[in-house]
Tab-separated table of C-alpha atoms in Angstrom:
chain	number	residue	atom	x	y	z
A	1	LEU	CA	96.155	92.941	132.378
A	2	PRO	CA	96.623	89.283	131.428
A	3	ALA	CA	99.077	87.062	133.233
A	4	PRO	CA	102.476	87.032	131.492
A	5	VAL	CA	102.548	84.741	128.476
A	6	SER	CA	103.755	81.335	129.681
A	7	PRO	CA	106.966	79.909	128.196
A	8	GLU	CA	104.926	77.113	126.577
A	9	ARG	CA	102.518	79.525	124.951
A	10	HIS	CA	105.387	81.785	123.847
A	11	ALA	CA	107.079	78.804	122.208
A	12	ALA	CA	103.832	77.739	120.510
A	13	ILE	CA	103.498	81.153	118.854
A	14	HIS	CA	106.958	82.737	118.420
A	15	GLY	CA	108.816	79.950	116.614
A	16	PRO	CA	105.979	78.750	114.338
A	17	LEU	CA	105.150	82.315	113.231
A	18	LEU	CA	108.811	83.032	112.393
A	19	SER	CA	109.109	79.793	110.403
A	20	TRP	CA	105.885	80.584	108.554
A	21	TYR	CA	107.154	84.100	107.793
A	22	ASP	CA	110.438	82.792	106.389
A	23	ARG	CA	108.501	80.574	103.958
A	24	ASN	CA	105.637	82.897	103.046
A	25	LYS	CA	106.643	86.558	103.425
A	26	ARG	CA	105.927	88.855	100.519
A	27	ASP	CA	108.975	90.157	98.686
A	28	LEU	CA	108.671	93.864	99.520
A	29	PRO	CA	111.495	96.288	98.675
A	30	TRP	CA	111.935	97.641	102.217
A	31	ARG	CA	112.553	94.072	103.409
A	32	ARG	CA	115.680	93.961	101.248
A	33	THR	CA	117.438	96.828	103.054
A	34	ARG	CA	119.045	97.327	106.444
A	35	ASP	CA	118.976	101.116	106.101
A	36	PRO	CA	117.053	102.449	109.138
A	37	TYR	CA	115.955	105.545	107.194
A	38	ALA	CA	114.457	103.467	104.365
A	39	ILE	CA	112.690	101.218	106.896
A	40	TRP	CA	111.343	104.252	108.774
A	41	LEU	CA	110.080	105.761	105.519
A	42	SER	CA	108.234	102.546	104.641
A	43	GLU	CA	106.542	102.430	108.034
A	44	VAL	CA	105.363	106.044	107.760
A	45	MET	CA	104.038	105.534	104.223
A	46	LEU	CA	102.275	102.297	105.166
A	47	GLN	CA	100.171	104.037	107.813
A	48	GLN	CA	96.638	104.294	106.367
A	49	THR	CA	97.886	103.252	102.910
A	50	GLN	CA	97.950	99.924	101.047
A	51	VAL	CA	101.231	98.158	100.241
A	52	SER	CA	100.633	98.199	96.470
A	53	THR	CA	100.172	101.975	96.539
A	54	VAL	CA	103.224	102.589	98.716
A	55	ILE	CA	105.869	100.663	96.719
A	56	PRO	CA	106.313	103.144	93.818
A	57	TYR	CA	106.072	106.147	96.170
A	58	TRP	CA	108.709	104.654	98.479
A	59	GLU	CA	111.072	103.981	95.571
A	60	ARG	CA	110.647	107.454	94.048
A	61	PHE	CA	110.938	109.226	97.410
A	62	LEU	CA	114.150	107.362	98.300
A	63	ALA	CA	115.641	108.132	94.903
A	64	ARG	CA	114.840	111.818	95.413
A	65	PHE	CA	115.808	112.008	99.117
A	66	PRO	CA	118.253	109.100	99.633
A	67	THR	CA	119.353	109.935	103.202
A	68	VAL	CA	118.049	111.600	106.340
A	69	LYS	CA	120.408	114.515	105.684
A	70	ALA	CA	119.134	114.887	102.119
A	71	LEU	CA	115.552	114.971	103.369
A	72	ALA	CA	116.345	117.432	106.164
A	73	SER	CA	118.118	119.844	103.811
A	74	VAL	CA	115.270	120.466	101.349
A	75	PRO	CA	112.296	122.841	101.747
A	76	LEU	CA	109.018	121.361	102.963
A	77	ASP	CA	107.484	122.108	99.539
A	78	ASP	CA	109.805	119.559	97.934
A	79	VAL	CA	108.802	116.929	100.482
A	80	LEU	CA	105.082	117.601	100.017
A	81	SER	CA	105.372	117.440	96.230
A	82	GLY	CA	107.114	114.057	96.582
A	83	TRP	CA	104.203	112.939	98.783
A	84	LYS	CA	101.527	114.219	96.374
A	85	GLY	CA	98.687	111.694	96.088
A	86	LEU	CA	99.529	109.629	99.192
A	87	GLY	CA	97.157	111.571	101.463
A	88	TYR	CA	97.393	112.144	105.229
A	89	TYR	CA	99.974	114.864	104.617
A	90	SER	CA	100.754	115.407	108.303
A	91	ARG	CA	102.891	112.265	107.886
A	92	ALA	CA	105.113	114.091	105.383
A	93	ARG	CA	105.387	117.208	107.548
A	94	ASN	CA	106.352	115.128	110.599
A	95	LEU	CA	108.822	113.093	108.529
A	96	HIS	CA	110.546	116.293	107.419
A	97	ARG	CA	110.631	117.767	110.944
A	98	ALA	CA	111.911	114.500	112.393
A	99	ALA	CA	114.675	114.319	109.770
A	100	GLN	CA	115.797	117.814	110.757
A	101	GLU	CA	115.842	116.820	114.432
A	102	VAL	CA	117.814	113.648	113.649
A	103	VAL	CA	120.437	115.827	111.948
A	104	GLU	CA	120.492	118.366	114.797
A	105	ARG	CA	120.352	115.960	117.740
A	106	PHE	CA	121.729	112.635	116.492
A	107	GLU	CA	124.292	113.622	113.817
A	108	GLY	CA	122.046	112.404	111.002
A	109	LYS	CA	121.657	108.849	112.326
A	110	LEU	CA	118.325	107.563	113.626
A	111	PRO	CA	118.537	106.604	117.301
A	112	ALA	CA	118.427	102.850	117.867
A	113	THR	CA	115.893	102.574	120.705
A	114	ALA	CA	112.131	102.973	120.755
A	115	GLU	CA	112.470	105.234	123.785
A	116	GLU	CA	114.659	107.732	121.910
A	117	LEU	CA	112.646	107.451	118.686
A	118	LEU	CA	109.513	108.431	120.619
A	119	THR	CA	111.057	111.869	121.207
A	120	LEU	CA	110.914	112.638	117.458
A	121	PRO	CA	107.940	114.225	115.644
A	122	GLY	CA	105.528	111.703	114.145
A	123	PHE	CA	106.829	108.754	116.178
A	124	GLY	CA	104.072	107.085	118.134
A	125	ARG	CA	104.439	103.837	120.009
A	126	TYR	CA	103.835	101.725	116.905
A	127	THR	CA	106.309	103.483	114.589
A	128	ALA	CA	108.984	103.627	117.283
A	129	GLY	CA	108.587	99.903	117.985
A	130	ALA	CA	108.609	98.989	114.297
A	131	VAL	CA	111.769	100.950	113.479
A	132	ALA	CA	113.595	99.917	116.678
A	133	SER	CA	112.833	96.221	116.155
A	134	ILE	CA	113.175	95.933	112.363
A	135	ALA	CA	116.128	98.284	111.832
A	136	PHE	CA	117.989	97.782	115.133
A	137	GLY	CA	116.850	94.437	116.555
A	138	GLU	CA	115.422	95.838	119.794
A	139	GLU	CA	112.772	93.697	121.533
A	140	ALA	CA	110.243	96.496	121.087
A	141	PRO	CA	106.554	95.594	120.656
A	142	ILE	CA	104.174	96.845	117.976
A	143	VAL	CA	100.390	96.861	117.782
A	144	ASP	CA	98.647	97.964	114.597
A	145	GLY	CA	95.282	96.859	113.233
A	146	ASN	CA	96.644	93.573	111.896
A	147	VAL	CA	98.525	92.712	115.079
A	148	ALA	CA	95.536	93.676	117.239
A	149	ARG	CA	93.334	91.264	115.293
A	150	VAL	CA	95.831	88.387	115.535
A	151	LEU	CA	96.352	88.862	119.285
A	152	SER	CA	92.620	89.337	119.940
A	153	ARG	CA	91.969	85.928	118.412
A	154	LEU	CA	94.992	84.116	119.814
A	155	PHE	CA	94.262	85.255	123.384
A	156	GLU	CA	90.491	85.903	123.171
A	157	VAL	CA	90.871	89.582	124.023
A	158	GLU	CA	87.488	91.275	124.388
A	159	GLY	CA	86.588	94.938	123.898
A	160	LEU	CA	86.073	97.365	121.053
A	161	PRO	CA	88.985	98.918	119.144
A	162	GLY	CA	90.070	102.027	121.035
A	163	ASP	CA	89.012	100.689	124.447
A	164	ARG	CA	91.775	101.590	126.919
A	165	ASP	CA	91.872	98.266	128.786
A	166	ARG	CA	91.876	96.339	125.526
A	167	GLU	CA	94.762	98.401	124.138
A	168	ALA	CA	96.787	97.929	127.321
A	169	THR	CA	96.183	94.168	127.162
A	170	LEU	CA	97.279	93.952	123.520
A	171	TRP	CA	100.487	95.934	124.152
A	172	ALA	CA	101.306	93.727	127.160
A	173	LEU	CA	100.857	90.599	125.030
A	174	ALA	CA	102.941	92.042	122.187
A	175	SER	CA	105.698	92.985	124.651
A	176	ALA	CA	105.842	89.434	125.989
A	177	LEU	CA	105.749	87.725	122.595
A	178	VAL	CA	108.451	89.848	120.897
A	179	LYS	CA	111.099	88.664	123.379
A	180	GLY	CA	113.408	86.135	121.787
A	181	GLU	CA	115.212	85.722	118.505
A	182	ARG	CA	114.750	88.133	115.571
A	183	PRO	CA	112.287	90.574	117.144
A	184	GLY	CA	112.026	92.636	113.963
A	185	ASP	CA	111.145	89.614	111.864
A	186	PHE	CA	108.692	88.431	114.513
A	187	ASN	CA	106.887	91.784	114.476
A	188	GLN	CA	106.733	91.646	110.688
A	189	ALA	CA	105.473	88.058	110.904
A	190	LEU	CA	102.592	89.189	113.139
A	191	MET	CA	101.668	91.951	110.675
A	192	GLU	CA	102.060	89.711	107.625
A	193	HIS	CA	99.946	87.015	109.239
A	194	GLY	CA	97.177	89.506	109.961
A	195	ALA	CA	97.337	90.926	106.426
A	196	THR	CA	97.325	87.632	104.537
A	197	VAL	CA	95.926	84.805	106.748
A	198	CYS	CA	94.248	86.114	109.923
A	199	ARG	CA	92.177	88.514	107.836
A	200	PRO	CA	89.220	90.572	109.088
A	201	GLU	CA	86.752	88.564	106.998
A	202	SER	CA	87.137	85.000	105.759
A	203	PRO	CA	90.336	84.286	107.738
A	204	LEU	CA	92.307	81.314	106.391
A	205	CYS	CA	92.360	79.318	109.621
A	206	LEU	CA	93.239	76.065	107.824
A	207	LEU	CA	96.535	77.660	106.717
A	208	CYS	CA	97.304	79.223	110.112
A	209	PRO	CA	100.671	78.194	111.628
A	210	VAL	CA	99.487	79.020	115.178
A	211	ARG	CA	95.949	77.610	114.954
A	212	ASP	CA	96.584	75.150	117.780
A	213	ALA	CA	97.480	78.070	120.083
A	214	CYS	CA	94.415	80.139	119.116
A	215	ILE	CA	91.703	80.346	121.786
A	216	ALA	CA	89.192	81.949	119.397
A	217	PHE	CA	89.648	79.063	116.948
A	218	LYS	CA	89.151	76.452	119.660
A	219	LYS	CA	85.973	78.201	120.853
A	220	GLY	CA	84.591	78.969	117.392
A	221	ARG	CA	84.810	82.733	117.977
A	222	VAL	CA	87.154	83.777	115.158
A	223	ASP	CA	84.412	85.714	113.352
A	224	GLU	CA	83.449	87.557	116.565
A	225	LEU	CA	86.903	88.858	117.462
A	226	PRO	CA	87.761	91.631	117.323
A	227	PRO	CA	84.291	93.219	117.118
A	228	ALA	CA	83.878	95.606	114.207
A	229	LYS	CA	84.438	99.265	115.010
A	230	VAL	CA	81.396	101.382	114.248
A	231	ARG	CA	82.430	104.037	111.741
A	232	ALA	CA	80.874	107.460	111.850
A	233	ALA	CA	79.325	108.650	108.593
A	234	PRO	CA	81.662	111.003	106.697
A	235	ARG	CA	80.964	114.675	107.403
A	236	LYS	CA	79.935	116.758	104.407
A	237	LEU	CA	82.331	119.616	103.747
A	238	PHE	CA	81.889	122.290	101.077
A	239	LEU	CA	84.714	124.557	99.929
A	240	ALA	CA	84.509	127.424	97.448
A	241	LEU	CA	87.684	127.840	95.371
A	242	ALA	CA	88.826	131.001	93.601
A	243	VAL	CA	89.974	130.327	90.040
A	244	TRP	CA	91.747	133.605	89.289
A	245	PRO	CA	93.802	133.646	86.083
A	246	HIS	CA	96.083	136.542	85.185
A	247	ALA	CA	98.756	136.811	82.490
A	248	GLY	CA	99.269	133.075	82.112
A	249	THR	CA	99.252	132.421	85.862
A	250	LEU	CA	96.732	131.373	88.503
A	251	LEU	CA	96.606	132.420	92.141
A	252	PHE	CA	97.637	129.684	94.586
A	253	ALA	CA	97.580	129.789	98.383
A	254	ARG	CA	99.341	127.714	100.985
A	255	ARG	CA	97.324	126.648	104.018
A	256	ALA	CA	98.346	126.855	107.656
A	257	ASP	CA	100.134	123.705	108.828
A	258	LYS	CA	97.269	122.453	111.010
A	259	GLY	CA	94.016	120.862	109.909
A	260	LEU	CA	92.768	119.370	106.650
A	261	PHE	CA	95.327	119.790	103.824
A	262	GLY	CA	97.618	121.577	106.311
A	263	GLY	CA	100.723	123.117	104.735
A	264	LEU	CA	99.583	122.255	101.211
A	265	TRP	CA	98.979	124.489	98.209
A	266	GLU	CA	95.558	125.028	96.684
A	267	LEU	CA	93.421	127.301	94.603
A	268	PRO	CA	92.461	129.678	97.468
A	269	ALA	CA	89.520	128.139	99.319
A	270	VAL	CA	87.016	128.982	102.044
A	271	GLU	CA	84.501	126.739	103.763
A	272	VAL	CA	80.888	127.384	102.758
A	273	GLU	CA	77.517	125.730	103.362
A	274	GLU	CA	75.731	123.618	100.789
A	275	ASP	CA	73.219	126.394	100.124
A	276	THR	CA	75.683	129.324	100.141
A	277	SER	CA	75.096	131.412	97.021
A	278	GLU	CA	77.923	131.996	94.566
A	279	ALA	CA	77.813	135.714	95.322
A	280	GLU	CA	78.179	135.090	99.069
A	281	ALA	CA	80.969	132.540	98.483
A	282	THR	CA	82.798	135.102	96.339
A	283	GLU	CA	82.461	137.676	99.132
A	284	ARG	CA	83.971	135.229	101.622
A	285	LEU	CA	86.863	134.526	99.255
A	286	ALA	CA	87.425	138.265	98.814
A	287	THR	CA	87.506	138.769	102.595
A	288	THR	CA	89.900	135.839	103.027
A	289	LEU	CA	92.253	137.117	100.326
A	290	GLY	CA	91.900	140.763	101.369
A	291	ALA	CA	91.128	141.829	97.796
A	292	PRO	CA	87.894	142.768	95.983
A	293	LEU	CA	86.718	140.017	93.616
A	294	THR	CA	84.322	139.965	90.684
A	295	LEU	CA	82.498	136.684	89.988
A	296	LEU	CA	82.652	135.748	86.295
A	297	GLY	CA	80.806	132.449	86.643
A	298	SER	CA	80.936	128.982	88.162
A	299	LEU	CA	82.779	125.956	86.783
A	300	ASP	CA	82.256	122.310	87.721
A	301	SER	CA	82.110	121.131	91.273
A	302	VAL	CA	84.630	118.413	92.094
A	303	ARG	CA	83.751	115.744	94.644
A	304	ARG	CA	86.207	113.660	96.645
A	305	GLN	CA	85.441	110.973	99.194
A	306	LEU	CA	87.978	111.176	102.024
A	307	THR	CA	88.057	108.817	104.990
A	308	HIS	CA	86.140	111.118	107.317
A	309	ARG	CA	84.731	113.681	104.909
A	310	ASP	CA	82.567	113.882	101.832
A	311	LEU	CA	84.233	116.834	100.131
A	312	THR	CA	82.700	119.102	97.493
A	313	LEU	CA	84.913	121.745	95.872
A	314	ARG	CA	82.966	124.530	94.098
A	315	LEU	CA	85.084	126.276	91.472
A	316	LEU	CA	84.314	129.968	91.015
A	317	ARG	CA	85.885	131.858	88.115
A	318	VAL	CA	86.847	135.281	89.489
A	319	THR	CA	88.892	138.330	88.657
A	320	GLY	CA	89.933	141.508	90.464
A	321	GLY	CA	91.863	144.737	90.158
A	322	ALA	CA	94.545	144.581	92.839
A	323	ARG	CA	96.324	141.212	92.804
A	324	PRO	CA	97.163	140.087	96.347
A	325	THR	CA	100.583	138.692	97.218
A	326	LYS	CA	99.903	137.964	100.886
A	327	SER	CA	96.949	137.236	103.155
A	328	VAL	CA	96.588	136.728	106.893
A	329	ALA	CA	94.451	133.639	106.182
A	330	PHE	CA	97.243	131.768	104.364
A	331	GLN	CA	100.931	131.129	104.930
A	332	GLU	CA	101.773	132.285	101.441
A	333	LEU	CA	100.213	133.393	98.149
A	334	ARG	CA	101.866	132.771	94.804
A	335	TRP	CA	100.989	133.440	91.154
A	336	CYS	CA	102.097	130.379	89.183
A	337	THR	CA	101.775	128.988	85.712
A	338	PRO	CA	100.144	125.539	85.570
A	339	GLN	CA	103.594	124.106	84.824
A	340	GLU	CA	105.113	125.770	87.905
A	341	ALA	CA	102.183	124.500	89.990
A	342	GLU	CA	103.215	120.893	89.239
A	343	ALA	CA	106.121	121.307	91.676
A	344	LEU	CA	103.877	122.478	94.536
A	345	GLY	CA	102.776	120.116	97.295
A	346	MET	CA	99.064	119.805	96.544
A	347	SER	CA	96.426	117.318	97.688
A	348	THR	CA	94.817	114.999	95.152
A	349	ALA	CA	91.502	116.788	95.699
A	350	MET	CA	93.023	120.185	94.872
A	351	GLN	CA	94.875	118.710	91.887
A	352	ARG	CA	91.539	117.434	90.545
A	353	ALA	CA	90.057	120.904	91.026
A	354	LEU	CA	92.981	122.482	89.167
A	355	ASP	CA	92.647	119.932	86.357
A	356	ALA	CA	88.929	120.733	86.101
A	357	ALA	CA	89.635	124.473	85.931
A	358	LEU	CA	92.288	123.996	83.254
A	359	GLY	CA	89.873	121.728	81.391
A	360	HIS	CA	87.545	124.721	81.158
A	361	GLY	CA	90.226	126.711	79.364
A	362	VAL	CA	90.628	129.330	82.096
A	363	MET	CA	94.167	130.029	80.889
A	364	GLY	CA	92.788	131.237	77.555
A	365	GLY	CA	93.008	128.032	75.529
A	366	ASP	CA	89.976	126.192	74.182
A	367	ALA	CA	87.607	127.533	76.781
A	368	VAL	CA	84.549	125.679	77.940
A	369	PRO	CA	82.305	128.590	78.975
A	370	ALA	CA	81.828	129.176	82.699
A	371	LYS	CA	78.243	128.567	83.749
A	372	LYS	CA	76.411	131.611	85.032
A	373	ALA	CA	73.428	129.543	86.151
A	374	PRO	CA	73.535	127.926	89.613
A	375	GLY	CA	73.407	124.372	88.233
A	376	ARG	CA	76.703	122.494	88.588
A	377	SER	CA	77.874	119.057	87.643
A	378	ALA	CA	79.806	116.884	90.056
A	379	ARG	CA	82.855	114.772	89.332
A	380	LYS	CA	83.188	111.880	91.730
A	381	ALA	CA	86.461	110.393	92.841
A	382	THR	CA	87.645	108.324	95.757
A	383	GLY	CA	90.656	108.358	98.055
A	384	PRO	CA	92.432	111.145	99.935
């Protein structure tokens, strides 16, 4: 680990960054509140998601669930439907579980220390440090991607993202630097600086308030640090979906809580291979649902590009005699009208699949005929 940050170096970074933040910080709604719950919610939503996307979600979610107790008291379905479209749904499940624990263990008030926050579901070291410092003023460090980049350049920290020694070094530096006045604002200043000035590409070094303290700048290594993480190619994943209309309703299934789309509702789906025939896919769906199915034809395939997966959803129009109401493969089955389905927590990918099915008139409107031939068109979309 590096030697502790010297008082001179601390002074050259802490004060100038705070002053810069006071002059240049973006006016974001969660910076106008002292409510620990609202601050926590913003930090959870901002994981893996851009600020511009989060703002309207944060405002709507707070209006719908204004307190920890309000959030804890509703069914998970309500929480997931409020999260619909944000992706990474394990965040919403953990948020709900943590809210229930805060009510049970802390009388509905978030604990004020990072150490206690770490005992709650969904709180890792970063989220605990962010909430403890911003909402409660604790000198708790944070390291996210932006902070890691800033510290890597300021202190010439080597190593690839994810390297254990590198991570330990960054957390030690963050712990030393956060000590002093306004720790919450300082942590936000580090993140803001990384997001707007000390950017991954084309950093604005001429505008940097701590340029004179930056070793990478002095050595001409800003573009080298941190080294880019090599991303694995997204894995191709194919799912066959049962589009089963009956009496104005469609069959929906709720997944187990773990894994991709965990705890969310969908048109019942099974994983298939790219070359799985429609007849075989229908058989797998029948086995999964525990009910005989008849294939009426195939509809469009819907494609979604997720962070780690290239997802293809194959829509199969099916029918059957006995209509299942439970299945060992799913938490729950439910026959819903399209209007009722709007209230279900559903991923964007599954919503697109439902929209495509409805666009084919499966509910008996202006039907676009199901294709009996194997050829399928693909609709491309991006995002989780």
